[in-house]
């Protein structure tokens, strides 16, 4: 039985390692449930979650990433009040920090479709449709995950990074959309290991001091629900059931 309910949890500002551990816990619970179903020949529905969070300054390096793309020493990281983690997602190095909306869909794709390529393209489409509501034309860049502006020109710049992990069709990690992000922190890495490509943020593109992150989240969730044909439930709604 396919379960299209997705439990939405807004975690606010939360330490990266704490959130990673929490993701891993939910991820493992879904996998354990699938193994139990297979072992016991049952078909109990598996759960899906979507975590929205903002992190203090942190750099993360994917399993195939190159440490030389981090341009800071441990001492310089400390001065920047930033942390660094090597993690088990795909992709190279990226930055998370205040003013950035980070989303971690922890989905059993067997509830939706079994295609990682389609999964990544739908996450990108969710962001593309959201930014279109602000009058921005964004697109994919061939061979590079994420969402970009002015692809194929000297002014190409990335506004949203993607990096995921999947096991037994269960996903973790996800996307990071720059909304009011301090882009100076990207100067200390070679973002995603791609030299000569700039990074941007929604408030910079709109020429605004600040953009409502609450409004951006609402638009992202609307498009997520439509694209994945999912029904989002908050913790409060779940408790009321």
C-alpha positions as MATLAB code, in Angstrom:
seq = 'XXXXXXXXXXXXXXXXXXXXXXXXXXXXXXXXXXXXXXXXXXXXXXXXXXXXXXXXXXXXXXXXXXXXXXXXXXXXXXXXXXXXXXXXXXXXXXXXXXXXXXXXXXXXXXXXXXXXXXXXXXXXXXXXXXXXXXXXXXXXXXXXXXXXXXXXXXXXXXXXXXXXXXXXXXXXXXXXXXXXXXXXXXXXXXXXXXXXXXXXXXXXXXXXXXXXXXXXXXXXXXXXXXXXXXXXXXXXXXXXX';
ca = [
       0.000    0.000    0.000;
       1.495    3.325   -1.091;
       1.519    6.108    1.498;
       1.505    9.651    0.074;
       1.306   11.321    3.490;
       4.452   13.296    4.326;
       5.093   14.450    7.881;
       6.329   18.043    7.757;
       8.607   19.174   10.565;
       9.906   22.737   10.757;
      12.956   22.587   13.009;
      13.935   26.280   13.017;
      17.635   27.051   13.580;
      19.299   23.749   14.467;
      22.869   22.473   14.665;
      23.927   20.539   11.559;
      25.179   17.436   13.425;
      22.017   17.231   15.552;
      19.884   17.438   12.426;
      22.032   14.883   10.602;
      21.628   12.443   13.505;
      17.874   13.059   13.529;
      17.670   12.488    9.766;
      19.630    9.265   10.140;
      17.240    8.063   12.868;
      14.144    8.615   10.686;
      15.931    7.170    7.633;
      16.887    3.996    9.537;
      13.379    3.572   10.977;
      11.923    3.543    7.452;
      14.518    1.048    6.234;
      13.910   -1.181    9.278;
      10.178   -1.055    8.560;
      10.780   -2.152    4.961;
      13.046   -5.003    6.047;
      10.421   -6.119    8.592;
       7.703   -6.072    5.913;
       9.821   -8.214    3.648;
      10.839  -10.638    6.404;
       7.296  -11.050    7.754;
       5.552  -10.893    4.353;
       3.496   -7.913    5.510;
       2.678   -4.651    3.743;
       2.439   -2.100    6.544;
       2.735    1.428    5.109;
       6.128    3.117    5.480;
       6.421    6.703    6.687;
       7.672    9.777    4.795;
       9.068   12.968    6.334;
      10.150   16.405    5.176;
      12.381   18.422    7.487;
      12.786   22.166    6.934;
      15.653   23.722    8.833;
      18.179   26.549    8.997;
      21.730   25.814   10.152;
      24.408   27.886   11.876;
      27.453   28.400    9.594;
      28.675   24.996    8.400;
      30.539   23.492    5.444;
      29.755   19.917    4.375;
      31.734   17.686    2.019;
      30.042   14.846    0.133;
      31.495   11.335   -0.077;
      33.002   11.966   -3.523;
      34.170   15.477   -2.661;
      37.687   16.872   -2.636;
      38.869   18.326    0.685;
      41.044   20.829   -1.196;
      37.798   22.616   -2.179;
      37.635   23.895    1.422;
      39.893   26.956    1.475;
      40.001   27.449    5.268;
      42.204   25.945    7.982;
      40.702   24.686   11.255;
      41.774   27.934   12.935;
      40.132   30.042   10.217;
      36.937   27.992   10.512;
      36.837   28.748   14.222;
      37.319   32.466   13.569;
      34.392   32.354   11.126;
      32.336   30.553   13.808;
      31.813   27.776   11.254;
      31.980   23.988   11.513;
      32.919   21.338    8.946;
      31.644   17.788    8.348;
      32.393   15.020    5.863;
      29.046   13.367    5.155;
      27.453   10.523    3.199;
      25.524   12.395    0.513;
      26.458   12.747   -3.137;
      28.123   15.886   -4.443;
      31.142   17.890   -3.350;
      31.377   20.779   -0.875;
      28.706   23.286    0.030;
      27.837   25.843    2.691;
      24.780   26.094    4.945;
      23.967   29.071    7.122;
      21.399   31.603    8.321;
      19.096   32.935    5.609;
      19.133   29.644    3.721;
      16.168   27.259    3.543;
      17.394   23.678    3.830;
      15.011   20.812    3.091;
      15.571   17.152    3.900;
      12.923   14.900    2.323;
      13.194   11.458    3.930;
      10.911    9.566    1.592;
      10.308    5.942    0.759;
      10.306    6.405   -3.005;
       8.410    3.118   -3.365;
       5.458    5.189   -2.120;
       5.873    7.505   -5.138;
       8.141    6.215   -7.947;
      11.409    4.299   -8.057;
      13.614    6.654  -10.033;
      16.386    8.699   -8.376;
      16.882   10.782  -11.528;
      13.190   11.740  -11.502;
      13.412   12.489   -7.773;
      16.264   14.971   -8.281;
      14.555   16.590  -11.275;
      11.334   17.092   -9.238;
      13.244   18.735   -6.387;
      14.835   21.079   -8.937;
      11.419   21.737  -10.524;
       9.971   22.619   -7.107;
      12.607   25.342   -6.738;
      12.318   26.513  -10.366;
       8.530   26.952  -10.003;
       8.936   28.726   -6.659;
      11.457   31.224   -8.023;
       9.291   31.807  -11.108;
       6.696   33.263   -8.721;
       9.279   35.946   -7.940;
       9.823   36.660  -11.627;
      13.123   34.779  -11.866;
      13.885   32.478  -14.786;
      15.980   29.661  -13.378;
      16.945   26.346  -14.943;
      19.056   23.225  -14.746;
      22.663   23.110  -15.907;
      23.537   19.974  -17.854;
      25.760   17.659  -15.831;
      25.421   19.785  -12.677;
      22.647   19.252  -10.139;
      20.886   22.218   -8.590;
      19.151   25.324   -9.886;
      20.938   28.074  -11.808;
      20.485   31.465  -13.468;
      21.976   32.482  -16.828;
      23.168   28.973  -17.688;
      25.624   28.885  -20.604;
      26.796   32.467  -20.091;
      29.790   33.938  -18.237;
      27.267   35.092  -15.610;
      26.004   31.615  -14.649;
      25.291   31.446  -10.923;
      23.807   28.835   -8.633;
      20.954   29.659   -6.274;
      20.074   26.183   -4.979;
      22.316   23.180   -4.271;
      21.164   19.548   -4.208;
      22.805   16.470   -2.727;
      21.059   13.261   -1.739;
      21.664    9.760   -0.493;
      19.362    6.788   -1.102;
      19.292    3.229    0.170;
      16.501    0.689   -0.488;
      14.701    3.598   -2.227;
      14.717    5.678    0.987;
      16.167    9.190    0.615;
      17.968   11.597    2.923;
      19.808   14.937    2.647;
      18.210   17.224    0.024;
      18.292   20.858   -1.096;
      19.596   24.225    0.125;
      18.008   27.371   -1.316;
      19.774   30.681   -0.760;
      17.157   33.249    0.266;
      18.822   35.850    2.522;
      22.173   34.081    2.698;
      25.463   35.885    3.421;
      27.215   34.911    0.182;
      30.626   35.874    1.581;
      30.830   32.437    3.200;
      30.945   30.835   -0.258;
      34.222   32.670   -0.927;
      35.974   30.177    1.339;
      35.127   27.113   -0.763;
      35.014   26.051   -4.397;
      31.224   25.510   -4.324;
      30.274   21.984   -5.402;
      33.842   21.670   -6.697;
      32.998   23.785   -9.754;
      35.596   26.472  -10.439;
      34.626   29.772  -12.011;
      30.897   29.536  -11.190;
      29.283   32.111   -8.944;
      26.659   31.648   -6.243;
      23.668   33.917   -5.674;
      20.721   34.408   -3.346;
      17.071   35.371   -3.801;
      17.409   38.692   -1.967;
      20.388   39.650   -4.176;
      18.545   38.760   -7.390;
      15.485   40.766   -6.322;
      17.575   43.693   -5.049;
      15.926   43.479   -1.637;
      17.461   43.701    1.802;
      15.387   40.744    2.931;
      12.822   38.317    1.493;
      10.177   36.611    3.636;
      11.468   33.092    4.262;
       8.039   32.083    5.539;
       6.528   33.026    2.177;
       9.248   31.151    0.256;
       8.645   28.027    2.376;
       4.912   28.187    1.680;
       5.570   28.303   -2.072;
       8.102   25.450   -1.899;
       5.665   23.268    0.050;
       2.852   23.986   -2.404;
       4.973   22.872   -5.351;
       6.394   19.899   -3.439;
       2.855   18.674   -2.700;
       1.762   19.089   -6.319;
       4.836   17.532   -7.935;
       4.995   14.523   -5.612;
       1.195   14.246   -5.303;
       1.830   14.273   -1.564;
      -0.334   15.311    1.371;
       1.656   17.248    3.964;
       0.836   16.885    7.633;
       2.351   18.928   10.454;
       3.201   17.534   13.890;
       0.138   19.306   15.291;
      -2.155   17.669   12.733;
      -0.648   14.248   13.451;
      -1.222   14.639   17.198;
      -4.867   15.507   16.537;
      -5.520   12.266   14.610;
];
